[in-house]
Coordinates of C-alpha atoms in Angstrom, one line a residue:
Chain H
X875 CA -26.0 -13.6 -15.9
X876 CA -23.5 -14.6 -18.3
X877 CA -24.8 -15.4 -22.0
X878 CA -22.9 -17.0 -24.5
X879 CA -23.9 -17.5 -28.1
X880 CA -22.9 -20.8 -29.4
X881 CA -23.5 -21.9 -33.2
X882 CA -26.6 -19.5 -33.6
X883 CA -28.1 -20.8 -30.2
X884 CA -28.1 -18.9 -27.0
X885 CA -26.9 -20.8 -24.1
X886 CA -27.4 -19.1 -20.5
X887 CA -24.9 -20.1 -17.9
X888 CA -25.2 -19.5 -14.1
X889 CA -23.0 -16.9 -12.9
X890 CA -19.7 -18.4 -11.5
X891 CA -19.9 -19.7 -7.6
X892 CA -18.1 -17.5 -5.4
X893 CA -16.7 -19.2 -2.3
X894 CA -17.4 -17.6 1.0
X895 CA -14.5 -15.6 2.4
X896 CA -13.3 -12.9 4.8
X897 CA -12.1 -9.8 3.4
X898 CA -9.5 -9.5 6.1
X899 CA -8.7 -13.0 7.5
X900 CA -9.2 -12.7 11.5
X901 CA -7.1 -15.8 12.0
X902 CA -4.2 -13.8 10.5
X903 CA -4.4 -10.8 12.7
X904 CA -2.7 -12.5 15.9
X905 CA 0.3 -13.5 13.7
X906 CA 0.5 -9.8 12.4
X907 CA 0.3 -8.7 15.9
X908 CA 2.9 -11.0 17.1
X909 CA 5.4 -10.0 14.1
X910 CA 5.0 -6.3 15.1
X911 CA 5.5 -7.1 18.7
X912 CA 8.8 -8.8 17.5
X913 CA 9.6 -5.8 15.6
X914 CA 9.2 -3.5 18.4
X915 CA 11.2 -5.6 20.9
X916 CA 14.0 -5.7 18.0
X917 CA 14.2 -2.1 17.8
X918 CA 14.0 -1.3 21.4
X919 CA 16.8 -3.9 22.0
X920 CA 19.3 -1.7 20.4
X921 CA 21.1 -4.5 18.9
X922 CA 22.6 -5.0 15.4
X923 CA 21.4 -8.6 14.8
X924 CA 17.8 -8.6 15.6
X925 CA 17.1 -5.4 13.4
X926 CA 19.4 -7.0 10.7
X927 CA 17.3 -10.2 10.9
X928 CA 14.0 -8.3 10.3
X929 CA 15.4 -6.0 7.7
X930 CA 16.9 -8.9 5.7
X931 CA 14.2 -11.6 6.5
X932 CA 11.1 -9.4 5.5
X933 CA 13.1 -7.5 2.7
X934 CA 13.8 -11.0 1.1
X935 CA 10.1 -11.8 1.6
X936 CA 8.9 -8.4 0.2
X937 CA 11.1 -8.8 -3.0
X938 CA 10.2 -12.4 -3.3
X939 CA 6.4 -11.7 -3.1
X940 CA 6.8 -8.6 -5.5
X941 CA 8.6 -10.4 -8.1
X942 CA 6.4 -13.6 -7.9
X943 CA 3.3 -11.7 -8.2
X944 CA 4.4 -9.4 -10.8
X945 CA 6.3 -11.8 -13.1
X946 CA 4.9 -15.3 -12.4
X947 CA 1.5 -15.3 -10.7
X948 CA 0.2 -12.3 -12.2
X949 CA 0.4 -13.4 -15.8
X950 CA -0.9 -16.8 -14.8
X951 CA -3.8 -15.3 -13.3
X952 CA -4.7 -13.3 -16.0
X953 CA -4.8 -16.6 -18.2
X954 CA -7.0 -18.5 -16.1
X955 CA -10.8 -19.1 -16.5
X956 CA -13.3 -16.7 -14.7
X957 CA -14.4 -19.3 -12.0
X958 CA -10.5 -20.3 -11.5
X959 CA -9.9 -16.7 -11.1
X960 CA -12.3 -15.9 -8.7
X961 CA -11.4 -19.0 -6.3
X962 CA -7.6 -17.8 -6.7
X963 CA -8.6 -14.3 -6.0
X964 CA -10.8 -15.1 -2.9
X965 CA -8.1 -17.3 -1.5
X966 CA -5.1 -15.1 -2.4
X967 CA -5.9 -11.7 -2.0
X968 CA -7.4 -11.5 1.7
X969 CA -3.9 -12.8 2.8
X970 CA -2.1 -10.2 0.9
X971 CA -4.2 -7.7 2.7
X972 CA -2.4 -8.8 5.8
X973 CA 0.9 -9.8 4.6
X974 CA 2.0 -6.9 2.3
X975 CA 1.8 -4.0 4.9
X976 CA 3.4 -6.1 7.6
X977 CA 6.2 -7.1 5.4
X978 CA 6.7 -3.4 4.2
X979 CA 6.4 -2.1 7.7
X980 CA 8.9 -4.6 9.0
X981 CA 11.5 -4.1 6.2
X982 CA 11.5 -0.3 6.3
X983 CA 11.5 0.4 10.0
X984 CA 14.1 -2.2 10.7
X985 CA 16.1 -1.1 7.6
X986 CA 16.1 2.3 9.1
X987 CA 17.5 1.2 12.3
X988 CA 20.1 -1.0 10.6
X989 CA 21.2 2.0 8.6
X990 CA 21.7 4.0 11.9
X991 CA 24.0 1.0 13.1
X992 CA 26.0 0.7 10.0
X993 CA 26.0 4.3 9.1
X994 CA 24.9 4.9 5.4
X995 CA 21.6 6.7 6.4
X996 CA 23.9 9.5 7.7
X997 CA 25.0 12.2 5.2
X998 CA 28.8 12.1 4.7
X999 CA 29.0 8.3 4.7
X1000 CA 30.5 6.9 1.5
X1001 CA 27.3 5.1 0.7
X1002 CA 24.9 7.8 1.3
X1003 CA 24.2 8.3 -2.2
X1004 CA 22.9 4.6 -2.7
X1005 CA 20.8 4.7 0.3
X1006 CA 19.1 8.0 -0.9
X1007 CA 18.7 6.3 -4.4
X1008 CA 17.1 3.5 -2.5
X1009 CA 14.6 6.0 -0.8
X1010 CA 13.8 7.2 -4.0
X1011 CA 12.9 3.8 -5.4
X1012 CA 10.9 2.7 -2.2
X1013 CA 9.2 6.0 -2.4
X1014 CA 7.9 5.2 -6.1
X1015 CA 6.9 1.7 -5.0
X1016 CA 5.0 3.3 -1.9
X1017 CA 3.3 5.7 -4.1
X1018 CA 2.1 2.7 -6.7
X1019 CA 1.3 0.4 -3.9
X1020 CA -0.8 3.0 -1.9
X1021 CA -2.6 4.8 -4.5
X1022 CA -3.5 1.9 -6.7
X1023 CA -2.3 -1.7 -5.8
X1024 CA -3.9 -1.7 -2.1
X1025 CA -7.2 0.0 -3.0
X1026 CA -7.5 -2.4 -6.1
X1027 CA -7.1 -5.4 -3.6
X1028 CA -9.6 -4.1 -1.2
X1029 CA -12.1 -3.1 -4.1
X1030 CA -11.8 -6.5 -5.7
X1031 CA -12.7 -8.4 -2.5
X1032 CA -15.7 -6.0 -1.5
X1033 CA -17.0 -6.4 -5.2
X1034 CA -16.8 -10.2 -4.9
X1035 CA -18.9 -10.0 -1.5
X1036 CA -21.6 -8.3 -3.5
X1037 CA -24.8 -10.3 -4.3
X1038 CA -24.2 -9.9 -8.1
X1039 CA -20.4 -8.9 -8.5
X1040 CA -19.8 -7.0 -11.8
X1041 CA -17.1 -9.1 -13.9
X1042 CA -16.1 -5.9 -15.6
X1043 CA -15.3 -4.1 -12.5
X1044 CA -13.3 -7.1 -11.2
X1045 CA -11.3 -7.7 -14.4
X1046 CA -10.5 -4.0 -14.5
X1047 CA -9.2 -3.9 -10.8
X1048 CA -7.4 -7.2 -11.2
X1049 CA -5.7 -5.9 -14.3
X1050 CA -4.6 -2.8 -12.4
X1051 CA -3.4 -5.1 -9.4
X1052 CA -1.4 -7.3 -11.7
X1053 CA 0.2 -4.3 -13.7
X1054 CA 1.2 -2.4 -10.7
X1055 CA 2.5 -5.7 -9.0
X1056 CA 4.6 -5.9 -12.2
X1057 CA 5.8 -2.3 -11.7
X1058 CA 6.8 -3.0 -8.0
X1059 CA 8.4 -6.2 -9.2
X1060 CA 10.7 -4.4 -11.8
X1061 CA 11.5 -1.8 -9.1
X1062 CA 12.6 -4.6 -6.7
X1063 CA 15.2 -5.4 -9.1
X1064 CA 16.8 -2.1 -8.8
X1065 CA 16.3 -2.3 -4.9
X1066 CA 18.3 -5.7 -5.1
X1067 CA 21.1 -4.0 -7.1
X1068 CA 21.5 -1.3 -4.5
X1069 CA 21.1 -3.5 -1.3
X1070 CA 23.6 -6.0 -2.8
X1071 CA 26.1 -3.3 -3.4
X1072 CA 25.7 -1.9 -0.1
X1073 CA 26.2 -5.1 1.5
X1074 CA 29.4 -5.7 -0.6
X1075 CA 31.0 -2.5 0.4
Chain K
X783 CA -19.0 0.3 -15.4
X784 CA -20.9 3.1 -13.6
X785 CA -22.7 6.0 -14.8
X786 CA -21.6 8.1 -11.9
X787 CA -19.3 11.2 -12.9
X788 CA -16.6 11.1 -10.5
X789 CA -13.7 13.6 -9.4
X790 CA -10.1 12.5 -10.2
X791 CA -9.4 11.4 -6.5
X792 CA -7.0 8.8 -7.4
X793 CA -4.8 10.9 -9.6
X794 CA -5.0 13.6 -6.7
X795 CA -3.9 11.1 -4.1
X796 CA -1.0 9.9 -6.2
X797 CA 0.3 13.7 -6.5
X798 CA -0.3 14.3 -2.9
X799 CA 1.7 11.0 -1.8
X800 CA 4.4 12.0 -4.2
X801 CA 4.8 15.3 -2.3
X802 CA 5.0 13.4 1.1
X803 CA 7.4 11.1 -0.4
X804 CA 9.5 14.0 -1.6
X805 CA 9.3 15.8 1.7
X806 CA 10.5 12.6 3.7
X807 CA 13.3 12.0 1.3
X808 CA 14.5 15.7 1.6
X809 CA 14.6 15.5 5.4
X810 CA 16.0 11.8 5.9
X811 CA 18.8 12.2 3.2
X812 CA 20.0 15.3 5.4
X813 CA 20.1 13.6 8.7
X814 CA 21.8 14.0 11.1
X815 CA 22.8 17.2 9.9
X816 CA 20.7 20.3 10.3
X817 CA 17.7 19.9 7.6
X818 CA 16.5 23.4 5.9
X819 CA 12.7 22.7 6.5
X820 CA 11.4 25.3 4.1
X821 CA 11.1 22.9 1.2
X822 CA 9.5 20.2 3.2
X823 CA 7.0 22.5 4.6
X824 CA 6.0 23.6 1.3
X825 CA 5.8 20.3 0.1
X826 CA 3.7 18.9 3.1
X827 CA 1.4 22.1 3.0
X828 CA 0.7 21.2 -1.0
X829 CA 0.0 17.6 -0.1
X830 CA -2.4 18.6 2.8
X831 CA -4.3 21.0 0.4
X832 CA -4.9 18.1 -2.1
X833 CA -6.2 16.1 0.9
X834 CA -8.6 18.8 1.6
X835 CA -9.4 19.2 -2.3
X836 CA -10.1 15.3 -2.3
X837 CA -12.5 15.6 0.5
X838 CA -14.4 18.5 -0.8
X839 CA -14.7 17.0 -4.3
X840 CA -16.0 13.7 -2.7
X841 CA -18.5 15.7 -0.5
X842 CA -19.9 17.4 -3.8
X843 CA -20.5 14.0 -5.7
X844 CA -24.3 13.5 -5.7
X845 CA -25.6 10.2 -4.0
X846 CA -22.0 9.0 -3.2
X847 CA -22.2 5.8 -1.4
X848 CA -20.8 7.1 2.1
X849 CA -21.9 4.0 4.0
X850 CA -19.5 1.7 2.0
X851 CA -16.9 4.4 1.9
X852 CA -16.8 4.4 5.8
X853 CA -17.3 0.7 6.1
X854 CA -13.7 0.3 4.5
X855 CA -12.1 3.6 5.5
X856 CA -12.6 3.3 9.3
X857 CA -10.7 -0.1 9.4
X858 CA -8.0 1.1 6.9
X859 CA -7.8 4.5 9.2
X860 CA -7.0 2.0 12.1
X861 CA -4.7 0.1 10.3
X862 CA -2.8 3.0 8.8
X863 CA -2.8 4.7 12.3
X864 CA -0.8 1.7 13.8
X865 CA 1.6 1.8 10.8
X866 CA 2.1 5.6 11.4
X867 CA 2.4 5.3 15.1
X868 CA 5.0 2.8 14.7
X869 CA 6.9 5.0 12.4
X870 CA 6.6 7.9 14.7
X871 CA 7.8 5.9 17.6
X872 CA 10.9 4.9 15.6
X873 CA 11.4 8.6 14.7
X874 CA 11.1 9.5 18.5
X875 CA 13.3 6.9 19.7
X876 CA 16.1 7.8 17.3
X877 CA 16.1 11.3 18.8
X878 CA 14.4 13.2 16.0
X879 CA 12.9 16.3 17.6
X880 CA 11.7 19.9 16.9
X881 CA 10.8 21.1 13.3
X882 CA 12.1 17.8 11.8
X883 CA 9.7 15.8 14.1
X884 CA 6.9 18.1 13.5
X885 CA 7.2 17.9 9.5
X886 CA 7.7 14.1 9.7
X887 CA 4.7 13.9 12.2
X888 CA 2.4 16.0 9.7
X889 CA 3.6 13.8 6.8
X890 CA 2.4 10.4 8.7
X891 CA -1.0 12.1 9.6
X892 CA -1.4 12.9 5.9
X893 CA -0.5 9.5 4.9
X894 CA -2.6 7.9 7.6
X895 CA -5.7 9.9 6.5
X896 CA -5.2 9.9 2.6
X897 CA -4.7 6.2 2.2
X898 CA -8.0 5.3 3.9
X899 CA -9.9 7.9 2.1
X900 CA -8.5 6.6 -1.2
X901 CA -9.5 2.7 -0.3
X902 CA -12.8 4.0 0.8
X903 CA -13.3 5.7 -2.6
X904 CA -11.9 3.0 -4.5
X905 CA -14.7 0.7 -3.2
X906 CA -17.5 3.1 -3.0
X907 CA -17.0 4.3 -6.5
X908 CA -18.6 1.0 -7.7
X909 CA -22.4 0.8 -7.1
X910 CA -23.8 -2.0 -4.6
X911 CA -26.2 -3.2 -7.4
X912 CA -25.8 -2.8 -11.3
X913 CA -28.7 -2.3 -13.7

């Protein structure tokens, strides 16, 4: 229970209320399924437009999410009061658990197919070096996301489901989430530079 | 936060992922030309060894909360198997065969096992109740 000393007297507060939430929002699963079916259909069609649509649309979403989380929402979240932060976390993080892997999968698989159509993924293409540079950036983002960001996301939600969550654990994990979101956000800027340069040539 | 003495599972996983990523970049940056598979095979073997190291280290942690580990890891495994399956399908559809396909498949298997392991560990390392 949180205890705050005020002007020599000790005031005891009830622990912040945690709204009921699902760690994985089941209502979102059919939407994810639908998107993945669309992705399979786009790749199986062997046509340029569907894979270009998936790569550009989901790539834009990925970049926007990372930049927004890392540089706008993250710093705001860090300054909120604990009850507000808990409320925000229980509403935002379960959705992120479905949204981010779906967006990343769509962007990368459609991007690979787009690269086959347009050519830069093949060695010998004039823009091949740029594509390899983007592999390195995406690789670093994947390492950060898979080893720190995603596990922290899941662990925060599981901690909040406990009868008496430990605020210190939540704070540590949220800090980790926000910092890594900032790193991936910064790397997204490099991806933007490469992709727009590719688009321009 | 917790008194449990824990092995450096996350740090080992980071190195394991980095080896897989390096191996993957090595292969795809050579396509469609012939890819020398030696460097990739070494990287994959080292990455697999790190997965085994992590499993052994976790098995040796006394009173590790395996119940909560598996409660998270099994669903993460399902999700990452779907992701790895889709990537495998894309590689096969694009005509990747032979040694390249074998190395890429092994990379995906390591990825699909190690990410859930890390998620399960990150959840289970914090106790259900605190003193």
